[in-house]
mmCIF file of C-alpha atoms and ligand atoms in Angstrom:
data_model
loop_
_atom_site.group_PDB
_atom_site.id
_atom_site.type_symbol
_atom_site.label_atom_id
_atom_site.label_comp_id
_atom_site.label_asym_id
_atom_site.label_seq_id
_atom_site.Cartn_x
_atom_site.Cartn_y
_atom_site.Cartn_z
ATOM 1 C CA MET A 22 -14.852 -2.839 -17.800
ATOM 2 C CA LYS A 23 -11.917 -4.760 -16.493
ATOM 3 C CA MET A 24 -9.848 -2.248 -14.579
ATOM 4 C CA LEU A 25 -5.987 -3.072 -13.005
ATOM 5 C CA VAL A 26 -5.452 -0.729 -10.146
ATOM 6 C CA THR A 27 -1.918 -0.435 -9.133
ATOM 7 C CA GLY A 28 -1.320 0.322 -5.504
ATOM 8 C CA GLY A 29 -4.726 -0.451 -4.357
ATOM 9 C CA ALA A 30 -3.733 -1.335 -1.216
ATOM 10 C CA GLY A 31 -2.696 1.914 -0.070
ATOM 11 C CA PHE A 32 -4.751 4.773 1.106
ATOM 12 C CA ILE A 33 -5.892 7.024 -2.041
ATOM 13 C CA GLY A 34 -6.074 3.459 -4.200
ATOM 14 C CA SER A 35 -8.268 1.067 -1.823
ATOM 15 C CA ASN A 36 -10.827 3.991 -1.093
ATOM 16 C CA PHE A 37 -10.870 4.345 -5.081
ATOM 17 C CA ILE A 38 -11.270 0.749 -5.455
ATOM 18 C CA ARG A 39 -14.291 0.756 -2.891
ATOM 19 C CA TYR A 40 -15.541 3.769 -5.103
ATOM 20 C CA TRP A 41 -15.460 2.081 -8.138
ATOM 21 C CA LEU A 42 -17.198 -1.151 -6.983
ATOM 22 C CA LEU A 43 -19.853 0.797 -5.499
ATOM 23 C CA ASN A 44 -20.724 2.883 -8.506
ATOM 24 C CA HIS A 45 -19.679 0.362 -11.376
ATOM 25 C CA ALA A 46 -21.839 -2.613 -10.837
ATOM 26 C CA ASP A 47 -20.860 -4.375 -13.984
ATOM 27 C CA ASP A 48 -16.982 -3.660 -14.016
ATOM 28 C CA ALA A 49 -14.357 -5.849 -12.432
ATOM 29 C CA VAL A 50 -11.374 -4.652 -10.506
ATOM 30 C CA MET A 51 -7.815 -6.212 -10.042
ATOM 31 C CA ASN A 52 -5.846 -4.547 -7.292
ATOM 32 C CA TYR A 53 -2.152 -4.796 -8.355
ATOM 33 C CA ASP A 54 0.031 -3.868 -5.116
ATOM 34 C CA THR A 55 3.582 -5.346 -3.875
ATOM 35 C CA LEU A 56 2.221 -4.437 -0.028
ATOM 36 C CA THR A 57 5.307 -2.101 0.700
ATOM 37 C CA TYR A 58 4.961 -0.535 4.738
ATOM 38 C CA ALA A 59 2.105 1.485 2.855
ATOM 39 C CA GLY A 60 0.240 -1.264 1.244
ATOM 40 C CA ASN A 61 -2.370 -3.030 3.515
ATOM 41 C CA LEU A 62 -5.032 -5.342 2.732
ATOM 42 C CA GLU A 63 -7.033 -4.691 6.005
ATOM 43 C CA ASN A 64 -7.887 -1.559 3.985
ATOM 44 C CA LEU A 65 -10.275 -3.733 1.496
ATOM 45 C CA ARG A 66 -11.498 -6.249 4.085
ATOM 46 C CA ASP A 67 -15.080 -5.329 3.244
ATOM 47 C CA VAL A 68 -14.714 -5.929 -0.458
ATOM 48 C CA GLU A 69 -12.498 -9.127 -0.508
ATOM 49 C CA HIS A 70 -15.052 -11.319 -1.230
ATOM 50 C CA ASP A 71 -16.741 -9.286 -3.985
ATOM 51 C CA PRO A 72 -16.534 -11.594 -7.113
ATOM 52 C CA ARG A 73 -15.790 -8.601 -9.075
ATOM 53 C CA TYR A 74 -12.634 -7.912 -6.804
ATOM 54 C CA ARG A 75 -9.203 -9.495 -7.232
ATOM 55 C CA PHE A 76 -5.689 -8.737 -5.697
ATOM 56 C CA VAL A 77 -2.313 -9.724 -7.298
ATOM 57 C CA LYS A 78 0.517 -9.135 -5.364
ATOM 58 C CA GLY A 79 3.221 -7.458 -7.571
ATOM 59 C CA ASP A 80 5.802 -5.053 -8.098
ATOM 60 C CA ILE A 81 4.848 -2.339 -11.174
ATOM 61 C CA GLY A 82 8.523 -2.612 -12.193
ATOM 62 C CA ASP A 83 8.557 -6.629 -12.510
ATOM 63 C CA PHE A 84 7.356 -6.665 -16.593
ATOM 64 C CA GLN A 85 6.547 -10.496 -16.773
ATOM 65 C CA THR A 86 4.185 -10.482 -13.588
ATOM 66 C CA VAL A 87 2.126 -7.031 -14.426
ATOM 67 C CA ARG A 88 2.205 -7.952 -18.064
ATOM 68 C CA GLU A 89 0.541 -11.328 -17.220
ATOM 69 C CA ALA A 90 -2.075 -9.632 -14.833
ATOM 70 C CA MET A 91 -2.920 -6.947 -17.902
ATOM 71 C CA ASP A 92 -4.251 -9.786 -19.734
ATOM 72 C CA GLY A 93 -7.810 -8.648 -20.556
ATOM 73 C CA ILE A 94 -7.690 -5.225 -18.632
ATOM 74 C CA ASP A 95 -9.283 -2.422 -20.709
ATOM 75 C CA VAL A 96 -8.231 0.307 -18.137
ATOM 76 C CA VAL A 97 -4.972 0.588 -15.904
ATOM 77 C CA VAL A 98 -4.984 3.266 -13.032
ATOM 78 C CA ASN A 99 -1.614 4.109 -11.729
ATOM 79 C CA PHE A 100 -1.570 5.165 -7.685
ATOM 80 C CA ALA A 101 1.384 2.636 -7.180
ATOM 81 C CA ALA A 102 4.329 4.920 -5.421
ATOM 82 C CA GLU A 103 6.587 5.826 -2.771
ATOM 83 C CA SER A 104 4.274 8.612 -1.596
ATOM 84 C CA HIS A 105 6.092 10.124 1.433
ATOM 85 C CA ASN A 106 8.475 13.140 0.898
ATOM 86 C CA ASP A 107 10.392 12.612 4.439
ATOM 87 C CA ARG A 108 10.928 9.100 3.448
ATOM 88 C CA GLY A 109 12.162 10.494 0.278
ATOM 89 C CA ILE A 110 14.496 12.447 1.914
ATOM 90 C CA LEU A 111 16.251 9.414 3.526
ATOM 91 C CA ASP A 112 16.010 7.583 0.424
ATOM 92 C CA PRO A 113 15.763 9.246 -2.838
ATOM 93 C CA GLY A 114 16.523 5.612 -4.859
ATOM 94 C CA ILE A 115 13.592 3.925 -3.865
ATOM 95 C CA PHE A 116 11.574 6.894 -4.910
ATOM 96 C CA VAL A 117 13.180 6.987 -8.448
ATOM 97 C CA ARG A 118 13.035 3.190 -9.026
ATOM 98 C CA THR A 119 9.351 2.723 -8.186
ATOM 99 C CA ASN A 120 7.803 5.894 -9.367
ATOM 100 C CA VAL A 121 9.734 6.992 -12.508
ATOM 101 C CA LEU A 122 11.157 3.175 -13.578
ATOM 102 C CA GLY A 123 8.499 1.474 -11.842
ATOM 103 C CA THR A 124 5.802 3.968 -14.491
ATOM 104 C CA GLN A 125 7.943 3.168 -17.365
ATOM 105 C CA VAL A 126 7.672 -0.631 -17.157
ATOM 106 C CA LEU A 127 4.207 0.071 -16.187
ATOM 107 C CA LEU A 128 3.534 1.811 -19.135
ATOM 108 C CA ALA A 129 5.555 -0.878 -21.161
ATOM 109 C CA ALA A 130 3.611 -3.465 -19.921
ATOM 110 C CA ALA A 131 0.145 -1.515 -20.957
ATOM 111 C CA LYS A 132 1.471 -0.873 -24.395
ATOM 112 C CA ASP A 133 2.254 -4.199 -25.066
ATOM 113 C CA ALA A 134 -1.386 -5.458 -23.563
ATOM 114 C CA LYS A 135 -2.867 -2.635 -25.808
ATOM 115 C CA VAL A 136 -5.001 -1.270 -22.879
ATOM 116 C CA SER A 137 -7.595 1.371 -23.811
ATOM 117 C CA ARG A 138 -6.629 4.055 -21.195
ATOM 118 C CA PHE A 139 -3.550 4.488 -18.712
ATOM 119 C CA HIS A 140 -4.583 6.943 -16.234
ATOM 120 C CA HIS A 141 -1.614 8.357 -14.303
ATOM 121 C CA ILE A 142 -2.210 9.853 -10.650
ATOM 122 C CA SER A 143 0.144 12.867 -10.435
ATOM 123 C CA THR A 144 0.218 15.555 -7.829
ATOM 124 C CA CYS A 145 0.428 19.254 -7.540
ATOM 125 C CA GLU A 146 3.930 18.928 -5.951
ATOM 126 C CA VAL A 147 5.418 18.665 -9.180
ATOM 127 C CA PHE A 148 4.856 22.539 -9.747
ATOM 128 C CA GLY A 149 6.852 23.563 -6.975
ATOM 129 C CA GLU A 150 6.246 25.688 -4.253
ATOM 130 C CA LEU A 151 4.371 29.256 -4.263
ATOM 131 C CA GLU A 152 4.818 31.640 -1.849
ATOM 132 C CA LEU A 153 2.350 31.950 0.935
ATOM 133 C CA ASN A 154 1.273 35.824 -0.217
ATOM 134 C CA GLU A 155 1.345 34.769 -4.401
ATOM 135 C CA ASP A 156 -1.696 35.114 -5.852
ATOM 136 C CA ARG A 157 -1.314 32.289 -8.487
ATOM 137 C CA MET A 158 -2.380 28.958 -9.011
ATOM 138 C CA PHE A 159 -0.812 26.192 -10.728
ATOM 139 C CA LYS A 160 -2.120 25.408 -14.224
ATOM 140 C CA GLU A 161 -1.965 21.904 -16.317
ATOM 141 C CA ASP A 162 0.848 23.521 -18.555
ATOM 142 C CA ASP A 163 3.133 25.192 -15.944
ATOM 143 C CA ALA A 164 6.564 24.069 -16.022
ATOM 144 C CA TYR A 165 7.092 21.332 -13.850
ATOM 145 C CA GLN A 166 9.907 23.091 -10.930
ATOM 146 C CA PRO A 167 10.105 19.896 -8.432
ATOM 147 C CA LYS A 168 12.192 20.493 -5.429
ATOM 148 C CA THR A 169 12.031 17.330 -3.282
ATOM 149 C CA PRO A 170 12.940 13.600 -4.517
ATOM 150 C CA TYR A 171 9.307 12.840 -4.028
ATOM 151 C CA ASN A 172 8.345 15.501 -6.111
ATOM 152 C CA ALA A 173 11.188 15.086 -8.643
ATOM 153 C CA SER A 174 10.086 11.653 -8.821
ATOM 154 C CA LYS A 175 6.666 11.984 -9.819
ATOM 155 C CA ALA A 176 7.456 15.263 -12.144
ATOM 156 C CA SER A 177 9.862 12.890 -14.180
ATOM 157 C CA ALA A 178 6.850 10.099 -13.886
ATOM 158 C CA ASN A 179 4.909 12.454 -15.728
ATOM 159 C CA HIS A 180 7.324 13.053 -18.533
ATOM 160 C CA VAL A 181 7.536 9.304 -18.836
ATOM 161 C CA VAL A 182 3.883 8.914 -19.274
ATOM 162 C CA MET A 183 3.757 11.967 -21.964
ATOM 163 C CA ALA A 184 6.660 10.684 -24.014
ATOM 164 C CA TYR A 185 4.458 7.469 -23.958
ATOM 165 C CA PHE A 186 1.428 9.255 -25.650
ATOM 166 C CA HIS A 187 3.605 11.139 -28.273
ATOM 167 C CA THR A 188 5.791 8.673 -29.213
ATOM 168 C CA PHE A 189 3.461 5.727 -29.017
ATOM 169 C CA LYS A 190 0.075 7.201 -29.481
ATOM 170 C CA MET A 191 -0.505 5.549 -26.249
ATOM 171 C CA PRO A 192 -4.065 6.484 -24.723
ATOM 172 C CA VAL A 193 -2.837 8.144 -21.385
ATOM 173 C CA THR A 194 -4.814 10.808 -19.582
ATOM 174 C CA MET A 195 -3.196 12.351 -16.045
ATOM 175 C CA SER A 196 -4.328 14.438 -12.890
ATOM 176 C CA HIS A 197 -2.659 16.426 -10.643
ATOM 177 C CA CYS A 198 -4.228 16.321 -7.214
ATOM 178 C CA ALA A 199 -3.990 18.125 -4.116
ATOM 179 C CA ASN A 200 -3.689 16.742 -0.554
ATOM 180 C CA ASN A 201 -6.268 14.112 0.263
ATOM 181 C CA TYR A 202 -7.588 13.518 3.401
ATOM 182 C CA GLY A 203 -10.271 10.489 4.377
ATOM 183 C CA PRO A 204 -10.031 6.952 6.037
ATOM 184 C CA TYR A 205 -7.003 4.270 5.754
ATOM 185 C CA GLN A 206 -4.487 6.842 5.549
ATOM 186 C CA PHE A 207 -1.044 5.674 6.334
ATOM 187 C CA PRO A 208 -0.370 7.536 10.265
ATOM 188 C CA GLU A 209 2.673 8.955 8.905
ATOM 189 C CA LYS A 210 0.913 11.626 6.733
ATOM 190 C CA VAL A 211 -0.173 14.724 8.634
ATOM 191 C CA ILE A 212 -3.741 14.315 9.867
ATOM 192 C CA PRO A 213 -3.539 10.376 10.896
ATOM 193 C CA VAL A 214 -0.091 11.290 12.695
ATOM 194 C CA PHE A 215 -1.787 14.230 14.465
ATOM 195 C CA THR A 216 -4.752 12.458 15.216
ATOM 196 C CA THR A 217 -3.542 8.962 16.230
ATOM 197 C CA ASN A 218 -1.114 10.597 18.362
ATOM 198 C CA ALA A 219 -3.471 12.917 20.141
ATOM 199 C CA LEU A 220 -5.925 9.776 20.808
ATOM 200 C CA GLU A 221 -2.676 8.647 22.867
ATOM 201 C CA ASP A 222 -2.093 11.639 24.233
ATOM 202 C CA LYS A 223 1.617 11.815 23.035
ATOM 203 C CA PRO A 224 3.331 14.892 21.447
ATOM 204 C CA ILE A 225 1.720 16.002 17.730
ATOM 205 C CA PRO A 226 5.129 16.932 15.604
ATOM 206 C CA LEU A 227 4.332 20.181 14.062
ATOM 207 C CA PHE A 228 6.982 21.443 11.410
ATOM 208 C CA LYS A 229 8.394 24.839 12.934
ATOM 209 C CA SER A 230 7.286 26.638 9.704
ATOM 210 C CA SER A 231 3.407 25.801 10.947
ATOM 211 C CA LEU A 232 2.248 28.560 8.751
ATOM 212 C CA HIS A 233 3.012 26.676 5.742
ATOM 213 C CA ARG A 234 -0.226 25.289 4.112
ATOM 214 C CA ARG A 235 -1.972 22.929 1.636
ATOM 215 C CA GLU A 236 -4.873 22.616 -0.646
ATOM 216 C CA TRP A 237 -6.836 19.719 0.548
ATOM 217 C CA ILE A 238 -9.451 17.451 -0.693
ATOM 218 C CA HIS A 239 -11.197 14.402 0.501
ATOM 219 C CA VAL A 240 -10.192 11.075 -1.038
ATOM 220 C CA ASP A 241 -14.000 10.294 -2.427
ATOM 221 C CA ASP A 242 -13.729 13.581 -4.189
ATOM 222 C CA HIS A 243 -10.644 12.789 -6.006
ATOM 223 C CA ALA A 244 -12.174 9.426 -6.665
ATOM 224 C CA ARG A 245 -14.715 10.828 -8.599
ATOM 225 C CA ALA A 246 -12.660 13.471 -10.305
ATOM 226 C CA ILE A 247 -10.838 10.213 -11.977
ATOM 227 C CA ASP A 248 -13.874 8.528 -12.899
ATOM 228 C CA LEU A 249 -14.911 11.486 -14.887
ATOM 229 C CA ILE A 250 -11.611 11.758 -16.482
ATOM 230 C CA ILE A 251 -11.576 8.031 -17.436
ATOM 231 C CA HIS A 252 -15.317 8.347 -19.085
ATOM 232 C CA ASN A 253 -14.579 12.016 -20.494
ATOM 233 C CA GLY A 254 -11.282 12.772 -20.394
ATOM 234 C CA LYS A 255 -9.272 14.083 -23.304
ATOM 235 C CA ILE A 256 -6.647 11.622 -24.418
ATOM 236 C CA GLY A 257 -3.270 12.857 -23.562
ATOM 237 C CA GLU A 258 -4.468 15.580 -21.468
ATOM 238 C CA ALA A 259 -3.773 16.289 -17.696
ATOM 239 C CA TYR A 260 -6.220 17.812 -15.641
ATOM 240 C CA ASN A 261 -5.752 19.728 -12.237
ATOM 241 C CA VAL A 262 -7.875 18.548 -9.134
ATOM 242 C CA GLY A 263 -8.407 20.982 -6.506
ATOM 243 C CA THR A 264 -10.541 22.752 -4.130
ATOM 244 C CA ARG A 265 -8.886 26.032 -3.399
ATOM 245 C CA VAL A 266 -9.449 25.217 0.447
ATOM 246 C CA GLU A 267 -5.880 25.973 2.000
ATOM 247 C CA LYS A 268 -5.513 25.065 5.519
ATOM 248 C CA SER A 269 -1.983 25.727 7.363
ATOM 249 C CA VAL A 270 0.128 22.976 9.607
ATOM 250 C CA GLU A 271 -1.255 25.306 12.655
ATOM 251 C CA GLU A 272 -4.852 25.147 11.647
ATOM 252 C CA ILE A 273 -5.090 21.004 11.244
ATOM 253 C CA ALA A 274 -3.357 20.812 14.606
ATOM 254 C CA ASP A 275 -6.257 23.003 15.950
ATOM 255 C CA LEU A 276 -8.917 21.194 14.473
ATOM 256 C CA VAL A 277 -7.741 17.873 15.334
ATOM 257 C CA LEU A 278 -7.382 18.823 19.139
ATOM 258 C CA SER A 279 -10.543 20.502 19.205
ATOM 259 C CA THR A 280 -12.526 17.560 17.569
ATOM 260 C CA LEU A 281 -10.836 15.358 20.013
ATOM 261 C CA GLY A 282 -11.453 17.358 23.086
ATOM 262 C CA LYS A 283 -7.540 17.463 23.704
ATOM 263 C CA PRO A 284 -5.032 20.063 24.923
ATOM 264 C CA GLN A 285 -3.059 22.579 23.318
ATOM 265 C CA ARG A 286 -0.281 21.272 24.905
ATOM 266 C CA LEU A 287 0.220 18.447 22.922
ATOM 267 C CA LYS A 288 1.413 20.341 19.905
ATOM 268 C CA MET A 289 5.498 20.397 19.977
ATOM 269 C CA TYR A 290 7.469 21.928 17.167
ATOM 270 C CA VAL A 291 10.478 19.926 15.366
ATOM 271 C CA PRO A 292 12.647 21.101 12.556
ATOM 272 C CA ASP A 293 11.526 21.877 9.157
ATOM 273 C CA ARG A 294 11.755 18.931 7.027
ATOM 274 C CA LEU A 295 14.562 19.345 4.062
ATOM 275 C CA GLN A 296 13.157 21.873 1.523
ATOM 276 C CA HIS A 297 9.408 21.982 3.228
ATOM 277 C CA ASP A 298 7.580 23.424 0.241
ATOM 278 C CA LYS A 299 5.481 26.444 1.673
ATOM 279 C CA ARG A 300 2.505 25.837 -0.626
ATOM 280 C CA TYR A 301 0.883 24.784 -3.670
ATOM 281 C CA LEU A 302 -2.462 25.528 -4.978
ATOM 282 C CA LEU A 303 -4.177 24.165 -8.323
ATOM 283 C CA ASP A 304 -6.424 25.850 -10.877
ATOM 284 C CA PRO A 305 -9.040 23.321 -11.069
ATOM 285 C CA THR A 306 -11.030 25.569 -13.705
ATOM 286 C CA LYS A 307 -10.243 22.592 -16.809
ATOM 287 C CA ILE A 308 -11.837 19.959 -14.748
ATOM 288 C CA ARG A 309 -14.728 22.302 -13.777
ATOM 289 C CA GLU A 310 -15.695 23.493 -17.179
ATOM 290 C CA GLU A 311 -14.528 20.505 -19.328
ATOM 291 C CA LEU A 312 -16.111 17.541 -17.288
ATOM 292 C CA GLY A 313 -18.515 19.300 -14.477
ATOM 293 C CA TRP A 314 -16.155 18.287 -11.338
ATOM 294 C CA GLU A 315 -17.066 20.198 -7.940
ATOM 295 C CA PRO A 316 -16.081 18.797 -4.887
ATOM 296 C CA ARG A 317 -18.953 17.844 -2.851
ATOM 297 C CA VAL A 318 -17.374 17.267 1.002
ATOM 298 C CA GLY A 319 -16.855 20.528 2.780
ATOM 299 C CA PHE A 320 -13.327 20.408 4.573
ATOM 300 C CA GLU A 321 -14.785 20.983 8.290
ATOM 301 C CA ASP A 322 -17.148 18.373 7.783
ATOM 302 C CA GLY A 323 -14.923 15.877 6.037
ATOM 303 C CA ALA A 324 -11.851 16.632 8.042
ATOM 304 C CA ARG A 325 -14.196 15.994 11.488
ATOM 305 C CA GLU A 326 -15.957 12.547 10.118
ATOM 306 C CA THR A 327 -12.069 11.670 9.198
ATOM 307 C CA ILE A 328 -10.428 12.146 12.404
ATOM 308 C CA LEU A 329 -13.672 10.702 14.370
ATOM 309 C CA TRP A 330 -13.160 7.865 11.843
ATOM 310 C CA TYR A 331 -9.467 7.078 13.316
ATOM 311 C CA ARG A 332 -10.813 7.323 16.794
ATOM 312 C CA ASP A 333 -13.318 4.359 16.022
ATOM 313 C CA ASN A 334 -10.881 2.249 14.408
ATOM 314 C CA PRO A 335 -7.888 1.984 17.115
ATOM 315 C CA THR A 336 -7.237 -1.798 15.696
ATOM 316 C CA TRP A 337 -6.413 -0.610 12.142
ATOM 317 C CA TRP A 338 -3.808 2.245 12.901
ATOM 318 C CA LYS A 339 -2.315 0.702 16.165
ATOM 319 C CA ASN A 340 -1.335 -2.189 13.517
ATOM 320 C CA CYS A 341 0.173 0.144 10.999
ATOM 321 C CA LYS A 342 2.242 1.934 13.738
ATOM 322 C CA SER A 343 3.697 -1.263 15.152
ATOM 323 C CA GLY A 344 6.800 -2.520 14.335
ATOM 324 C CA ALA A 345 9.068 -0.675 11.670
ATOM 325 C CA TYR A 346 6.961 2.503 12.194
ATOM 326 C CA GLN A 347 8.180 3.086 15.683
ATOM 327 C CA THR A 348 11.428 2.628 14.602
ATOM 328 C CA TYR A 349 10.986 5.394 11.633
ATOM 329 C CA TYR A 350 9.036 7.381 13.764
ATOM 330 C CA ASP A 351 11.504 7.831 16.507
ATOM 331 C CA ASN A 352 14.373 8.450 14.327
ATOM 332 C CA TYR A 353 12.678 10.884 12.302
ATOM 333 C CA TYR A 354 10.299 12.843 14.803
ATOM 334 C CA ASN A 355 10.802 11.920 18.108
ATOM 335 C CA LYS A 356 14.676 12.864 18.343
ATOM 336 C CA GLN A 357 13.763 16.237 16.960
ATOM 337 C CA ILE A 358 10.696 16.800 19.552
ATOM 338 C CA GLY A 359 11.551 19.893 21.571
ATOM 339 C CA THR A 360 14.804 21.170 19.583
ATOM 340 C CA VAL A 361 12.857 24.406 18.292
HETATM 341 N N1 NAD B 422 -1.946 11.086 -0.643
HETATM 342 C C1 NAD B 422 -2.191 12.281 -1.248
HETATM 343 O O1 NAD B 422 -2.506 13.322 -0.711
HETATM 344 C C2 NAD B 422 -1.543 12.595 -3.073
HETATM 345 C C3 NAD B 422 -1.878 13.653 -3.336
HETATM 346 C C4 NAD B 422 -1.779 13.534 -4.841
HETATM 347 C C5 NAD B 422 -1.087 12.582 -5.355
HETATM 348 N N2 NAD B 422 -1.038 11.345 -4.469
HETATM 349 C C6 NAD B 422 -0.384 10.083 -5.308
HETATM 350 O O2 NAD B 422 -1.525 9.486 -5.642
HETATM 351 C C7 NAD B 422 -0.973 7.739 -5.491
HETATM 352 C C8 NAD B 422 -1.497 6.913 -3.994
HETATM 353 O O3 NAD B 422 -0.922 7.968 -2.962
HETATM 354 P P1 NAD B 422 -1.269 7.517 -1.253
HETATM 355 O O4 NAD B 422 -1.188 8.511 -0.558
HETATM 356 O O5 NAD B 422 -2.556 6.543 -1.531
HETATM 357 O O6 NAD B 422 -0.149 6.549 -1.379
HETATM 358 P P2 NAD B 422 -0.035 5.202 -0.132
HETATM 359 O O7 NAD B 422 1.768 5.357 0.356
HETATM 360 O O8 NAD B 422 -0.783 5.075 1.063
HETATM 361 O O9 NAD B 422 -0.100 3.799 -1.078
HETATM 362 C C9 NAD B 422 1.067 3.677 -2.157
HETATM 363 C C10 NAD B 422 0.280 2.334 -2.594
HETATM 364 O O10 NAD B 422 1.383 1.696 -3.655
HETATM 365 C C11 NAD B 422 2.094 0.428 -3.083
HETATM 366 N N3 NAD B 422 3.290 0.375 -3.952
HETATM 367 C C12 NAD B 422 4.516 1.002 -3.700
HETATM 368 N N4 NAD B 422 5.387 0.471 -4.377
HETATM 369 C C13 NAD B 422 5.164 -0.259 -5.030
HETATM 370 C C14 NAD B 422 5.437 -1.008 -6.474
HETATM 371 N N5 NAD B 422 6.446 -0.860 -6.764
HETATM 372 N N6 NAD B 422 4.394 -1.861 -6.886
HETATM 373 C C15 NAD B 422 3.438 -1.909 -6.483
HETATM 374 N N7 NAD B 422 2.851 -1.582 -5.465
HETATM 375 C C16 NAD B 422 3.297 -0.717 -4.741
HETATM 376 C C17 NAD B 422 1.823 0.316 -1.740
HETATM 377 O O11 NAD B 422 2.043 -0.910 -1.561
HETATM 378 C C18 NAD B 422 0.722 1.067 -1.478
HETATM 379 O O12 NAD B 422 -0.297 0.090 -0.972
HETATM 380 C C19 NAD B 422 0.756 8.275 -5.414
HETATM 381 O O13 NAD B 422 0.937 8.366 -6.955
HETATM 382 C C20 NAD B 422 0.844 9.732 -4.611
HETATM 383 O O14 NAD B 422 1.967 10.388 -5.412
HETATM 384 C C21 NAD B 422 -1.247 11.500 -3.158
#
């Protein structure tokens, strides 16, 4: 199989490419990525000389370039996106351009190239938020109720993907995934930002509503779920990829500090982001019953291993945190520390 992975230089995409090359010896993978601030070819240094791997720099919104890249491709997996809620509040436009318009251009190219599968990566966040005490999980066919620019752009993209299925009979599948953790996550997301700040004895910024919680999945479990959907999933269907393991921001902070042996006083509270969704939880019954998927990595072990990975790879995250990141971080968090 020849696969084109968009956004393969980002966190989940790079882990997915590594997973795929390891588990599918006869397949070739093209990584198509425009290398935004979040795209980092260092994430794939260990596979860059693998003859089955190739990198092409390009924007998913550029029809000509992506169409050329798709010659001979069987399967497209679309990870490329603007992925950080906080940045979506600062600049919603780029989220719509990449996540909605970019996905449509990619679908048009895939249709023209007659690929045999287009798998789209979506998120639990399209379904809106749950109350902290609500006894309900999101099901695949629940109505989308996105509340932030990032969530709205991802929900819109899902509609476009399904429109290509219904109207043009494109062979699409889709997955809604919970919060991923693992190595190579850009240190603006909660686990790497807490970990890398703590390693530098800097304050770790918790949103004031620190009992808000998220459902957590190891990135390798996500990769395995996508593998099963690509091989055995039903065309035109979406699958929830969730573990039912929920942790509050406060619990994540405590886990990071205890793993690294750092003091509680590093915890500092900042105002909630605008529309700080309280909670999401996916019902994973469909993928479990239809495809036999179960998460394999337990949260406590996986998260500790992840935290220690950042401890042991300071060059990687120090490079990520240099330059423009520092300005963004200072403007967004540092100014707010101590204001609540
Ligand atoms: N991180 C999570 O917990 C999570 C959970 C559920 C779903 N998702 C989805 O998974 C996907 C990957 O998330 P991530 O956390 O790895 O994101 P990321 O921000 O780490 O990586 C995104 C990648 O996309 C690339 N990219 C951005 N715009 C592009 C464009 N126009 N053309 C080509 N490449 C472009 C970036 O350079 C980067 O390499 C996203 O679609 C995201 O919405 C993420």
